[in-house]
């Protein structure tokens, strides 16, 4: 149901043209031709405008809309209005088109309804001018997920109170959350008649709330001690907005000031909550998580892993979007410090390999052969840097052939094995995988404690550099996969030895919690290191599943339980230090890493 302000706005179109709207790009950019729409629906009634038919057309598959006017005469026009604050104000005259010549109708181009990149939920309506100006209703004023805005709180399948209540003049103001359905409502207690309660909703973590203030504002009836609002959704899958935050607010009848609880994002499940918060940082305009190139590949893998494990399809669209927006050529500094030469290839061999791994994951998830084909193209590029003339083998880390390290060779072992598993009749990739496994075991990068140091020095000896969790994880994953393919028990023994070393050595595990060297004391992790642990967890979980080891399963669960209890904010932001110690860091890289851990524990 529209608010009074929204209803009034629907009756009074913009009298003068607004400033040109900033183009919005989500699955496509504003001004797309309606002939390319994947769907066509009419979610609001057409408007009769002096005998003309004014219609709003919507393609939910594209999250776009366009306007048309028919049964008219030359000069009649149609356009779209788009509002980012629930209809209080709007960008007017979008795509304005006039009926030409002897035609009887025209239509606008398509415009996006919402803008998840900038965390804005939009409304659109069709407007026209045919000797008078009129508009249709706004489309989708209510947010709908499993339930829609305005649902009775009595329908809630649960009542969680995730943050402390706030008090005001003896009143208690509580935020209630139905975690399963990501719905929320507010309640006020211990008060009297005229006390008010409402819900605020924000799509950008509470920084702003256009169109989301005073939702369900309700007064306590005379003689009652309290009341509650209706329920409101915190996810808008249709609009590609998943991480809505809410808080409960209220005021005592005789005072103007109010009080609010902390902002909260619901957590329908641990992994779903982490994924929703991760999507907050995705840039659909450019199809990545800015501004880290290889991290975006690993993050895509993490999100696909979550979707495959849980059967959640809300984020499927980002697979194709990421692929289409990034498969081309980019100058240095646009996506990576290196130039990208097409097909996700650059001078950094490990960066290229991360994308090959991501596209294998995408192929497994979607069955779309273009992703496997892309992985083969990248893998063939990586293969060029296998060099038996230096250190007896191994892949160089960079095109300049300056370093043979653990990450690139761990990727290569996993990647060659994965391609063999997915290409019918293959023998070439299998032979490369066998050769890589033998070289990795004999190279010296695995030290006497069963830990993987960072790489080899100029004399082809273990350089003694930092033991990072992702190097350990890639080795575990590569040997595990090749064992599953060949049945060679020595490969499984190597994977187990690597896993046992990881969970028993303080180089990687402290007090039972996976810990990088940059998680200790006053140290901090750089943007690369922030994502290492999630990669380890993925491959460790593969070994746990393949072996059925209760020890390994317990370790996985310990990580998930600890980070959820110790390293989570009320907005489900998950940090670098899973034990919750400080100084801690958090961003989308740490979020992706933690999502990997939560998915591994639930798989």
Coordinates of C-alpha atoms in Angstrom, one line a residue:
X1 CA 0.0 0.0 0.0
X2 CA 1.4 3.4 -1.0
X3 CA 2.2 6.0 1.7
X4 CA 0.3 9.3 1.5
X5 CA 3.4 11.0 0.1
X6 CA 3.8 8.3 -2.5
X7 CA 0.2 8.5 -3.5
X8 CA 0.4 12.2 -4.0
X9 CA 3.5 11.9 -6.0
X10 CA 1.8 9.5 -8.3
X11 CA -0.8 12.2 -9.2
X12 CA 1.6 15.0 -9.9
X13 CA 4.2 14.3 -12.6
X14 CA 7.3 16.5 -12.9
X15 CA 6.3 19.9 -14.4
X16 CA 9.6 20.6 -15.9
X17 CA 12.3 18.3 -17.3
X18 CA 14.7 17.1 -14.6
X19 CA 18.5 17.1 -14.9
X20 CA 19.8 14.3 -17.1
X21 CA 19.9 11.1 -15.1
X22 CA 23.2 9.4 -14.5
X23 CA 23.1 6.2 -16.5
X24 CA 22.6 3.0 -14.5
X25 CA 24.1 -0.3 -15.6
X26 CA 23.2 -3.6 -14.0
X27 CA 22.6 -6.5 -16.2
X28 CA 22.5 -4.0 -19.0
X29 CA 22.7 -0.2 -19.2
X30 CA 20.0 2.4 -19.5
X31 CA 18.7 3.1 -23.0
X32 CA 18.6 -0.5 -24.1
X33 CA 16.2 -1.3 -27.0
X34 CA 13.0 -3.0 -25.7
X35 CA 13.3 -5.5 -28.6
X36 CA 16.1 -7.1 -26.6
X37 CA 14.0 -7.6 -23.4
X38 CA 14.0 -11.1 -22.2
X39 CA 10.5 -10.8 -20.8
X40 CA 7.5 -8.4 -21.0
X41 CA 5.0 -8.0 -18.2
X42 CA 2.4 -5.4 -17.2
X43 CA 2.5 -5.3 -13.4
X44 CA 0.4 -2.1 -13.1
X45 CA -2.8 -1.1 -14.9
X46 CA -2.6 0.9 -18.0
X47 CA -3.8 4.5 -17.8
X48 CA -6.4 6.1 -20.0
X49 CA -5.1 9.5 -21.0
X50 CA -7.6 11.4 -23.0
X51 CA -8.4 8.2 -24.9
X52 CA -4.8 7.2 -25.3
X53 CA -3.4 4.0 -23.7
X54 CA -0.4 4.7 -21.5
X55 CA 1.4 1.5 -20.4
X56 CA 4.3 0.5 -18.3
X57 CA 6.2 -2.5 -19.5
X58 CA 8.6 -4.4 -17.2
X59 CA 11.1 -7.2 -17.9
X60 CA 11.9 -8.7 -14.5
X61 CA 14.6 -10.9 -16.1
X62 CA 16.5 -7.7 -17.0
X63 CA 15.2 -5.6 -14.1
X64 CA 14.3 -2.9 -16.6
X65 CA 11.2 -1.0 -17.7
X66 CA 9.9 1.0 -20.6
X67 CA 6.8 3.1 -21.4
X68 CA 4.5 3.2 -24.4
X69 CA 1.6 5.3 -25.6
X70 CA -0.9 4.0 -28.1
X71 CA -4.2 5.1 -29.8
X72 CA -2.7 8.6 -30.1
X73 CA -1.8 11.3 -32.6
X74 CA 1.4 13.0 -33.7
X75 CA 3.0 14.9 -30.8
X76 CA 1.6 12.7 -28.0
X77 CA 4.6 11.6 -25.9
X78 CA 5.6 9.0 -23.3
X79 CA 8.5 8.8 -20.8
X80 CA 9.5 7.1 -17.6
X81 CA 9.9 8.6 -14.1
X82 CA 12.4 6.9 -11.8
X83 CA 12.5 7.5 -8.1
X84 CA 15.2 6.5 -5.6
X85 CA 13.4 7.6 -2.4
X86 CA 10.1 5.8 -2.6
X87 CA 8.4 8.3 -4.9
X88 CA 9.1 11.5 -3.0
X89 CA 11.3 12.9 -5.8
X90 CA 12.2 11.5 -9.2
X91 CA 14.2 11.7 -12.4
X92 CA 11.6 12.7 -15.0
X93 CA 11.3 12.5 -18.7
X94 CA 13.6 9.5 -19.1
X95 CA 13.6 8.4 -22.7
X96 CA 10.9 10.8 -23.7
X97 CA 9.5 9.8 -27.1
X98 CA 6.9 11.5 -29.2
X99 CA 4.5 10.0 -31.8
X100 CA 5.9 10.8 -35.2
X101 CA 4.0 11.5 -38.5
X102 CA 1.0 9.4 -39.1
X103 CA 1.8 6.8 -36.4
X104 CA -0.6 6.2 -33.5
X105 CA 1.9 5.1 -30.9
X106 CA 5.5 5.1 -29.7
X107 CA 7.7 3.7 -26.8
X108 CA 10.7 4.7 -24.9
X109 CA 13.9 2.8 -24.5
X110 CA 14.5 0.6 -21.4
X111 CA 15.8 1.9 -18.1
X112 CA 17.0 0.0 -15.0
X113 CA 14.6 -0.1 -12.1
X114 CA 17.1 -0.5 -9.3
X115 CA 20.8 0.3 -8.9
X116 CA 22.5 -2.4 -6.6
X117 CA 26.0 -1.0 -7.3
X118 CA 25.0 2.2 -5.5
X119 CA 22.7 0.4 -3.1
X120 CA 19.6 2.2 -4.3
X121 CA 16.2 0.7 -4.6
X122 CA 14.2 2.4 -7.4
X123 CA 10.6 2.8 -8.5
X124 CA 9.5 3.6 -12.0
X125 CA 6.3 4.6 -13.6
X126 CA 5.1 5.4 -17.2
X127 CA 4.0 9.0 -17.9
X128 CA 2.6 10.7 -20.9
X129 CA 1.4 13.9 -22.4
X130 CA -1.7 13.9 -24.6
X131 CA -3.2 17.3 -24.1
X132 CA -2.9 16.5 -20.4
X133 CA -0.2 14.8 -18.4
X134 CA -0.8 11.6 -16.5
X135 CA 1.2 8.6 -15.1
X136 CA 0.6 5.0 -14.2
X137 CA 1.2 3.8 -10.7
X138 CA 4.7 3.2 -9.5
X139 CA 5.8 -0.3 -9.9
X140 CA 6.9 -2.5 -7.0
X141 CA 6.5 -0.1 -4.1
X142 CA 6.6 -3.0 -1.7
X143 CA 9.7 -5.2 -1.3
X144 CA 9.0 -8.9 -1.7
X145 CA 11.2 -11.8 -0.8
X146 CA 9.7 -15.0 0.6
X147 CA 7.0 -12.6 2.1
X148 CA 6.2 -9.0 1.2
X149 CA 6.3 -5.8 3.1
X150 CA 3.3 -5.4 5.4
X151 CA 3.0 -9.0 6.3
X152 CA 1.5 -9.6 9.8
X153 CA 4.2 -10.3 12.4
X154 CA 1.9 -13.1 13.6
X155 CA 3.0 -15.0 10.5
X156 CA 6.6 -15.1 11.6
X157 CA 8.2 -18.5 11.7
X158 CA 10.6 -17.4 14.4
X159 CA 11.4 -14.4 16.7
X160 CA 15.0 -13.6 17.1
X161 CA 16.2 -10.4 18.8
X162 CA 19.8 -10.1 17.5
X163 CA 20.7 -6.8 19.2
X164 CA 20.0 -5.4 22.6
X165 CA 16.8 -3.4 23.0
X166 CA 17.0 0.3 23.5
X167 CA 15.0 2.1 26.3
X168 CA 13.4 5.6 26.3
X169 CA 11.5 7.1 29.2
X170 CA 10.9 3.6 30.6
X171 CA 9.7 2.2 27.3
X172 CA 11.5 -0.8 25.7
X173 CA 12.0 -0.8 22.0
X174 CA 12.9 -4.1 20.4
X175 CA 14.0 -5.2 17.0
X176 CA 12.5 -8.6 16.0
X177 CA 13.8 -10.7 13.2
X178 CA 12.4 -13.8 11.5
X179 CA 15.8 -15.1 10.4
X180 CA 14.4 -17.8 8.1
X181 CA 12.6 -15.4 5.9
X182 CA 14.8 -12.3 6.5
X183 CA 11.8 -10.3 7.7
X184 CA 11.8 -7.9 10.5
X185 CA 9.4 -5.9 12.7
X186 CA 9.7 -3.5 15.6
X187 CA 7.9 -3.6 19.0
X188 CA 7.5 -1.2 22.0
X189 CA 6.7 -2.4 25.5
X190 CA 6.1 -1.0 29.0
X191 CA 4.5 2.1 27.7
X192 CA 1.1 3.7 27.2
X193 CA -1.3 5.1 24.6
X194 CA 0.2 7.3 21.9
X195 CA 3.7 5.8 22.1
X196 CA 5.0 5.2 18.6
X197 CA 7.1 2.4 17.0
X198 CA 8.5 2.0 13.5
X199 CA 11.2 0.3 11.4
X200 CA 13.9 1.9 9.4
X201 CA 15.4 0.1 6.4
X202 CA 18.6 0.9 4.6
X203 CA 20.2 -0.6 1.5
X204 CA 23.7 0.7 2.4
X205 CA 24.3 -0.5 5.9
X206 CA 22.5 2.4 7.6
X207 CA 24.4 5.3 6.0
X208 CA 21.2 6.5 4.3
X209 CA 17.6 5.3 4.1
X210 CA 15.7 7.1 1.3
X211 CA 12.3 5.6 1.1
X212 CA 13.0 3.4 4.1
X213 CA 12.2 5.7 7.1
X214 CA 9.3 5.2 9.5
X215 CA 8.1 1.9 7.9
X216 CA 4.9 0.6 9.5
X217 CA 4.8 3.5 12.0
X218 CA 2.2 2.6 14.5
X219 CA 0.8 4.2 17.7
X220 CA 0.0 2.2 20.9
X221 CA -3.8 2.1 21.4
X222 CA -5.3 3.8 24.4
X223 CA -5.1 1.5 27.4
X224 CA -2.5 -0.7 25.9
X225 CA 1.1 -1.0 27.1
X226 CA 2.7 -1.6 23.7
X227 CA 2.3 -2.4 20.0
X228 CA 4.3 -3.7 17.1
X229 CA 4.7 -2.9 13.4
X230 CA 4.0 -5.2 10.4
X231 CA 6.9 -7.1 9.0
X232 CA 9.2 -5.8 6.3
X233 CA 11.6 -7.6 4.0
X234 CA 15.4 -7.0 4.1
X235 CA 16.2 -8.7 0.8
X236 CA 14.9 -7.8 -2.7
X237 CA 16.0 -10.6 -5.0
X238 CA 14.0 -9.1 -7.9
X239 CA 16.0 -5.9 -7.6
X240 CA 19.3 -7.7 -7.0
X241 CA 19.5 -6.1 -3.5
X242 CA 20.3 -8.7 -0.8
X243 CA 21.9 -7.0 2.1
X244 CA 19.2 -4.7 3.5
X245 CA 19.7 -3.5 7.1
X246 CA 17.0 -2.6 9.6
X247 CA 16.6 -1.1 13.0
X248 CA 13.7 -0.5 15.4
X249 CA 12.9 3.0 16.5
X250 CA 10.2 4.5 18.8
X251 CA 9.2 7.4 20.9
X252 CA 7.2 8.1 24.0
X253 CA 3.9 9.9 23.4
X254 CA 4.8 13.2 25.2
X255 CA 8.3 13.7 23.8
X256 CA 9.4 14.3 20.3
X257 CA 12.8 12.6 20.5
X258 CA 13.1 9.0 19.7
X259 CA 15.6 6.1 20.2
X260 CA 16.7 3.3 17.9
X261 CA 18.5 0.0 18.1
X262 CA 21.6 -0.9 16.3
X263 CA 21.4 -1.7 12.6
X264 CA 21.1 -5.4 11.7
X265 CA 21.2 -7.6 8.7
X266 CA 19.3 -10.8 9.2
X267 CA 21.0 -14.2 8.9
X268 CA 18.7 -16.8 7.4
X269 CA 21.7 -19.1 7.6
X270 CA 25.4 -18.4 8.3
X271 CA 26.6 -18.9 4.8
X272 CA 23.6 -17.0 3.3
X273 CA 24.2 -14.1 5.5
X274 CA 27.9 -14.0 4.5
X275 CA 27.0 -14.2 0.8
X276 CA 24.4 -11.4 1.1
X277 CA 27.0 -9.2 2.8
X278 CA 29.5 -10.1 0.1
X279 CA 27.2 -9.1 -2.7
X280 CA 27.0 -5.7 -1.2
X281 CA 30.5 -5.0 -2.6
X282 CA 29.9 -6.5 -6.1
X283 CA 30.0 -3.9 -8.9
X284 CA 27.5 -5.1 -11.6
X285 CA 28.5 -2.2 -13.9
X286 CA 32.0 -3.7 -14.4
X287 CA 31.3 -7.2 -13.3
X288 CA 33.8 -7.6 -10.4
X289 CA 34.7 -6.7 -6.9
X290 CA 36.7 -3.5 -7.1
X291 CA 39.5 -3.2 -7.0
X292 CA 41.4 -6.5 -6.9
X293 CA 41.8 -8.6 -10.0
X294 CA 42.8 -12.1 -8.8
X295 CA 40.8 -11.7 -5.6
X296 CA 37.7 -11.2 -7.8
X297 CA 38.3 -14.6 -9.4
X298 CA 38.7 -16.3 -6.1
X299 CA 35.7 -14.5 -4.8
X300 CA 33.6 -15.7 -7.7
X301 CA 34.7 -19.2 -6.9
X302 CA 33.7 -18.7 -3.3
X303 CA 30.2 -17.5 -4.3
X304 CA 29.7 -20.3 -6.8
X305 CA 30.8 -22.8 -4.2
X306 CA 28.2 -21.5 -1.8
X307 CA 25.5 -21.6 -4.5
X308 CA 26.4 -25.2 -5.4
X309 CA 26.5 -26.4 -1.8
X310 CA 23.2 -24.7 -0.7
X311 CA 21.2 -24.7 -3.9
X312 CA 20.7 -21.0 -3.7
X313 CA 20.2 -19.3 -7.1
X314 CA 19.9 -15.6 -6.2
X315 CA 23.4 -14.8 -7.4
X316 CA 23.5 -16.9 -10.6
X317 CA 23.4 -13.8 -12.7
X318 CA 26.8 -12.6 -11.6
X319 CA 28.6 -15.6 -13.3
X320 CA 27.7 -14.5 -16.8
X321 CA 28.0 -10.8 -15.9
X322 CA 31.5 -11.2 -14.6
X323 CA 32.5 -13.2 -17.7
X324 CA 31.0 -10.9 -20.3
X325 CA 32.4 -7.7 -18.7
X326 CA 35.9 -8.9 -18.2
X327 CA 36.9 -11.3 -21.0
X328 CA 38.2 -8.5 -23.2
X329 CA 41.4 -6.4 -23.3
X330 CA 42.1 -3.8 -20.6
X331 CA 45.0 -1.4 -20.2
X332 CA 47.3 -1.6 -17.2
X333 CA 45.6 0.1 -14.2
X334 CA 42.0 -0.5 -15.3
X335 CA 41.5 -4.0 -13.7
X336 CA 45.0 -5.0 -12.7
X337 CA 48.3 -3.2 -12.4
X338 CA 49.2 -5.4 -15.4
X339 CA 47.6 -5.1 -18.8
X340 CA 45.0 -7.7 -19.5
X341 CA 45.4 -9.2 -23.0
X342 CA 42.0 -10.9 -23.4
X343 CA 40.7 -14.2 -22.0
X344 CA 41.7 -13.1 -18.5
X345 CA 45.4 -13.4 -19.4
X346 CA 48.2 -11.2 -18.1
X347 CA 51.9 -11.4 -17.4
X348 CA 51.1 -12.7 -13.9
X349 CA 50.7 -16.5 -14.4
X350 CA 49.1 -17.0 -11.0
X351 CA 46.5 -14.3 -11.7
X352 CA 45.6 -16.0 -14.9
X353 CA 45.3 -19.4 -13.2
X354 CA 42.9 -18.1 -10.6
X355 CA 40.5 -17.1 -13.4
X356 CA 40.9 -20.6 -15.0
X357 CA 39.9 -22.1 -11.7
X358 CA 36.9 -19.8 -11.5
X359 CA 35.7 -20.7 -15.0
X360 CA 36.0 -24.4 -14.2
X361 CA 33.8 -23.7 -11.1
X362 CA 31.4 -21.8 -13.3
X363 CA 31.3 -24.7 -15.8
X364 CA 30.6 -27.2 -13.0
X365 CA 27.8 -25.0 -11.8
X366 CA 26.1 -24.0 -15.0
X367 CA 27.1 -26.7 -17.5
X368 CA 27.8 -23.9 -20.0
X369 CA 30.7 -25.1 -22.2
X370 CA 32.0 -21.6 -22.8
X371 CA 33.4 -21.5 -19.3
X372 CA 35.3 -24.7 -19.7
X373 CA 36.6 -23.5 -23.1
X374 CA 37.8 -20.4 -21.4
X375 CA 39.6 -22.4 -18.7
X376 CA 41.3 -24.4 -21.4
X377 CA 42.6 -21.3 -23.2
X378 CA 44.0 -19.9 -19.9
X379 CA 45.5 -23.3 -18.9
X380 CA 47.3 -23.5 -22.3
X381 CA 48.8 -20.2 -21.6
X382 CA 49.9 -21.3 -18.1
X383 CA 51.4 -24.4 -19.6
X384 CA 53.8 -22.3 -21.7
X385 CA 55.6 -21.4 -18.4
X386 CA 56.3 -25.0 -17.3
X387 CA 60.1 -25.1 -17.6
X388 CA 61.9 -28.4 -17.1
X389 CA 65.2 -26.6 -17.9
X390 CA 65.1 -24.8 -14.5
X391 CA 64.9 -26.6 -11.2
X392 CA 63.9 -29.7 -13.1
X393 CA 60.4 -28.4 -13.8
X394 CA 57.7 -26.2 -12.4
X395 CA 55.7 -23.2 -13.6
X396 CA 57.2 -19.8 -13.5
X397 CA 55.3 -17.2 -11.4
X398 CA 55.6 -14.4 -14.0
X399 CA 56.3 -14.0 -17.7
X400 CA 59.7 -12.6 -16.9
X401 CA 60.6 -16.0 -15.3
X402 CA 61.9 -14.6 -12.1
X403 CA 60.4 -17.0 -9.5
X404 CA 59.1 -20.5 -9.1
X405 CA 56.7 -20.5 -6.2
X406 CA 54.1 -22.6 -4.4
X407 CA 50.9 -20.8 -5.5
X408 CA 51.5 -21.1 -9.2
X409 CA 52.5 -24.7 -9.0
X410 CA 49.6 -25.6 -6.6
X411 CA 47.2 -24.0 -9.1
X412 CA 48.8 -25.9 -12.0
X413 CA 48.5 -29.3 -10.3
X414 CA 44.8 -28.7 -9.4
X415 CA 44.0 -27.1 -12.8
X416 CA 45.6 -29.9 -15.0
X417 CA 43.8 -32.5 -12.9
X418 CA 40.5 -30.7 -13.2
X419 CA 40.7 -30.4 -17.0
X420 CA 41.5 -34.1 -17.3
X421 CA 38.4 -34.9 -15.2
X422 CA 36.2 -32.8 -17.4
X423 CA 37.5 -33.4 -20.9
X424 CA 36.4 -36.8 -22.2
X425 CA 39.2 -39.0 -23.5
X426 CA 41.9 -36.7 -22.3
X427 CA 45.4 -38.0 -21.7
X428 CA 47.5 -34.9 -22.1
X429 CA 46.3 -33.0 -19.1
X430 CA 46.5 -36.1 -17.0
X431 CA 50.2 -36.6 -17.9
X432 CA 50.9 -33.0 -17.0
X433 CA 49.2 -33.5 -13.7
X434 CA 51.2 -36.6 -12.9
X435 CA 54.4 -34.7 -13.8
X436 CA 53.4 -31.7 -11.7
X437 CA 52.6 -33.9 -8.7
X438 CA 56.0 -35.6 -8.9
X439 CA 57.8 -32.3 -9.2
X440 CA 55.9 -30.7 -6.3
X441 CA 56.9 -33.5 -4.0
X442 CA 60.5 -33.5 -5.0
X443 CA 61.0 -29.7 -5.5
X444 CA 61.8 -29.0 -1.8
X445 CA 58.9 -26.5 -1.4
X446 CA 57.3 -28.9 1.1
X447 CA 59.6 -28.7 4.1
X448 CA 60.5 -31.4 6.7
X449 CA 57.5 -30.4 8.8
X450 CA 55.0 -31.0 6.0
X451 CA 54.4 -27.3 5.5
X452 CA 54.6 -25.5 2.1
X453 CA 57.0 -22.6 2.1
X454 CA 56.4 -19.8 -0.5
X455 CA 58.9 -20.9 -3.1
X456 CA 62.4 -21.7 -4.4
X457 CA 65.5 -19.5 -4.3
X458 CA 67.8 -19.0 -7.2
X459 CA 69.6 -22.2 -6.3
X460 CA 66.3 -24.2 -6.6
X461 CA 66.2 -24.8 -2.9
X462 CA 63.3 -24.1 -0.4
X463 CA 63.6 -20.3 0.3
X464 CA 62.2 -20.7 3.8
X465 CA 59.7 -17.9 3.2
X466 CA 56.4 -17.6 5.0
X467 CA 54.0 -20.6 5.2
X468 CA 50.7 -19.2 3.9
X469 CA 47.5 -21.1 4.2
X470 CA 46.5 -20.9 0.6
X471 CA 49.7 -22.6 -0.6
X472 CA 49.1 -25.4 1.9
X473 CA 45.4 -25.6 0.7
X474 CA 46.2 -25.7 -3.0
X475 CA 48.7 -28.5 -2.5
X476 CA 46.1 -30.5 -0.4
X477 CA 43.5 -29.9 -3.1
X478 CA 45.8 -30.8 -6.0
X479 CA 47.0 -34.1 -4.5
X480 CA 43.4 -35.0 -3.4
X481 CA 42.0 -34.5 -6.8
X482 CA 44.7 -36.4 -8.6
X483 CA 44.3 -39.3 -6.1
X484 CA 40.5 -39.4 -6.8
X485 CA 41.4 -39.6 -10.5
X486 CA 44.2 -42.1 -10.4
X487 CA 43.6 -44.1 -7.2
X488 CA 47.4 -43.7 -6.4
X489 CA 47.5 -44.1 -2.6
X490 CA 50.7 -42.1 -2.3
X491 CA 48.9 -39.0 -3.5
X492 CA 46.3 -39.3 -0.7
X493 CA 49.1 -39.9 1.8
X494 CA 50.7 -36.7 0.7
X495 CA 47.4 -34.8 1.0
X496 CA 46.8 -36.1 4.5
X497 CA 50.3 -35.3 5.6
X498 CA 49.9 -31.7 4.4
X499 CA 46.5 -31.4 6.1
X500 CA 47.8 -32.9 9.4
X501 CA 50.7 -30.5 9.4
X502 CA 48.4 -27.6 8.8
X503 CA 46.1 -28.3 11.8
X504 CA 48.9 -29.3 14.2
X505 CA 51.5 -26.6 13.5
X506 CA 51.4 -23.1 15.1
X507 CA 52.5 -21.8 11.7
X508 CA 48.9 -22.1 10.5
X509 CA 46.7 -23.1 13.5
X510 CA 46.6 -21.5 17.0
X511 CA 44.3 -22.6 19.7
X512 CA 42.5 -24.6 17.1
X513 CA 41.8 -21.6 14.8
X514 CA 43.4 -21.2 11.3
X515 CA 45.7 -18.3 11.7
X516 CA 48.0 -16.5 9.2
X517 CA 51.3 -15.0 10.4
X518 CA 49.7 -11.6 9.6
X519 CA 46.9 -12.4 12.1
X520 CA 49.2 -12.2 15.1
X521 CA 50.0 -9.4 17.4
X522 CA 49.9 -5.9 15.8
X523 CA 50.4 -7.3 12.3
X524 CA 48.0 -6.7 9.5
X525 CA 47.4 -8.6 6.3
X526 CA 47.6 -7.0 2.8
X527 CA 44.8 -7.3 0.3
X528 CA 46.2 -10.6 -1.1
X529 CA 46.7 -12.2 2.3
X530 CA 43.1 -11.4 3.4
X531 CA 41.7 -14.1 1.1
X532 CA 44.2 -17.0 1.7
X533 CA 42.3 -18.8 4.5
X534 CA 39.1 -19.3 2.5
X535 CA 41.1 -20.9 -0.3
X536 CA 42.7 -23.3 2.2
X537 CA 39.3 -24.2 3.6
X538 CA 37.9 -25.0 0.2
X539 CA 40.6 -27.6 -0.5
X540 CA 40.8 -28.9 3.1
X541 CA 37.0 -29.5 2.9
X542 CA 37.5 -31.5 -0.4
X543 CA 39.9 -33.8 1.5
X544 CA 37.6 -34.1 4.4
X545 CA 34.7 -35.1 2.2
X546 CA 36.8 -37.6 0.2
X547 CA 38.2 -39.3 3.3
X548 CA 35.2 -39.0 5.7
X549 CA 37.7 -38.0 8.4
X550 CA 35.9 -36.9 11.6
X551 CA 39.1 -35.0 12.6
X552 CA 39.0 -32.9 9.5
X553 CA 35.3 -32.3 9.7
X554 CA 35.7 -31.2 13.3
X555 CA 38.4 -28.7 12.2
X556 CA 36.1 -27.3 9.5
X557 CA 33.3 -26.8 12.0
X558 CA 35.6 -25.2 14.6
X559 CA 36.6 -22.5 12.1
X560 CA 33.0 -21.8 11.1
X561 CA 31.8 -21.7 14.7
X562 CA 34.6 -19.5 15.9
X563 CA 34.5 -16.9 13.1
X564 CA 30.7 -16.7 13.4
X565 CA 30.8 -16.2 17.2
X566 CA 34.0 -14.0 17.4
X567 CA 34.4 -12.2 14.1
X568 CA 31.0 -11.0 13.0
X569 CA 29.3 -7.6 13.2
X570 CA 25.6 -7.0 13.5
X571 CA 25.7 -6.4 9.7
X572 CA 27.2 -9.9 9.2
X573 CA 30.5 -8.4 8.2
X574 CA 33.2 -11.0 8.7
X575 CA 36.8 -10.0 9.4
X576 CA 40.3 -11.3 8.9
X577 CA 41.0 -12.6 12.4
X578 CA 38.6 -15.5 12.9
X579 CA 39.5 -15.7 16.6
X580 CA 38.2 -12.1 16.9
X581 CA 41.4 -10.6 18.2
X582 CA 42.5 -7.1 17.3
X583 CA 43.5 -5.2 15.4
X584 CA 41.1 -6.8 12.9
X585 CA 40.4 -5.9 9.3
X586 CA 37.3 -6.4 7.2
X587 CA 36.4 -5.9 3.6
X588 CA 35.0 -8.0 0.7
X589 CA 38.2 -10.1 0.6
X590 CA 37.9 -11.2 4.2
X591 CA 34.1 -11.7 3.6
X592 CA 34.8 -14.0 0.7
X593 CA 37.4 -15.9 2.7
X594 CA 34.9 -16.4 5.6
X595 CA 32.2 -17.4 3.2
X596 CA 34.6 -20.2 2.0
X597 CA 34.9 -21.4 5.6
X598 CA 31.2 -21.3 6.3
X599 CA 30.4 -23.1 3.0
X600 CA 33.1 -25.7 3.7
X601 CA 31.6 -26.5 7.1
X602 CA 28.1 -26.8 5.7
X603 CA 29.1 -28.9 2.6

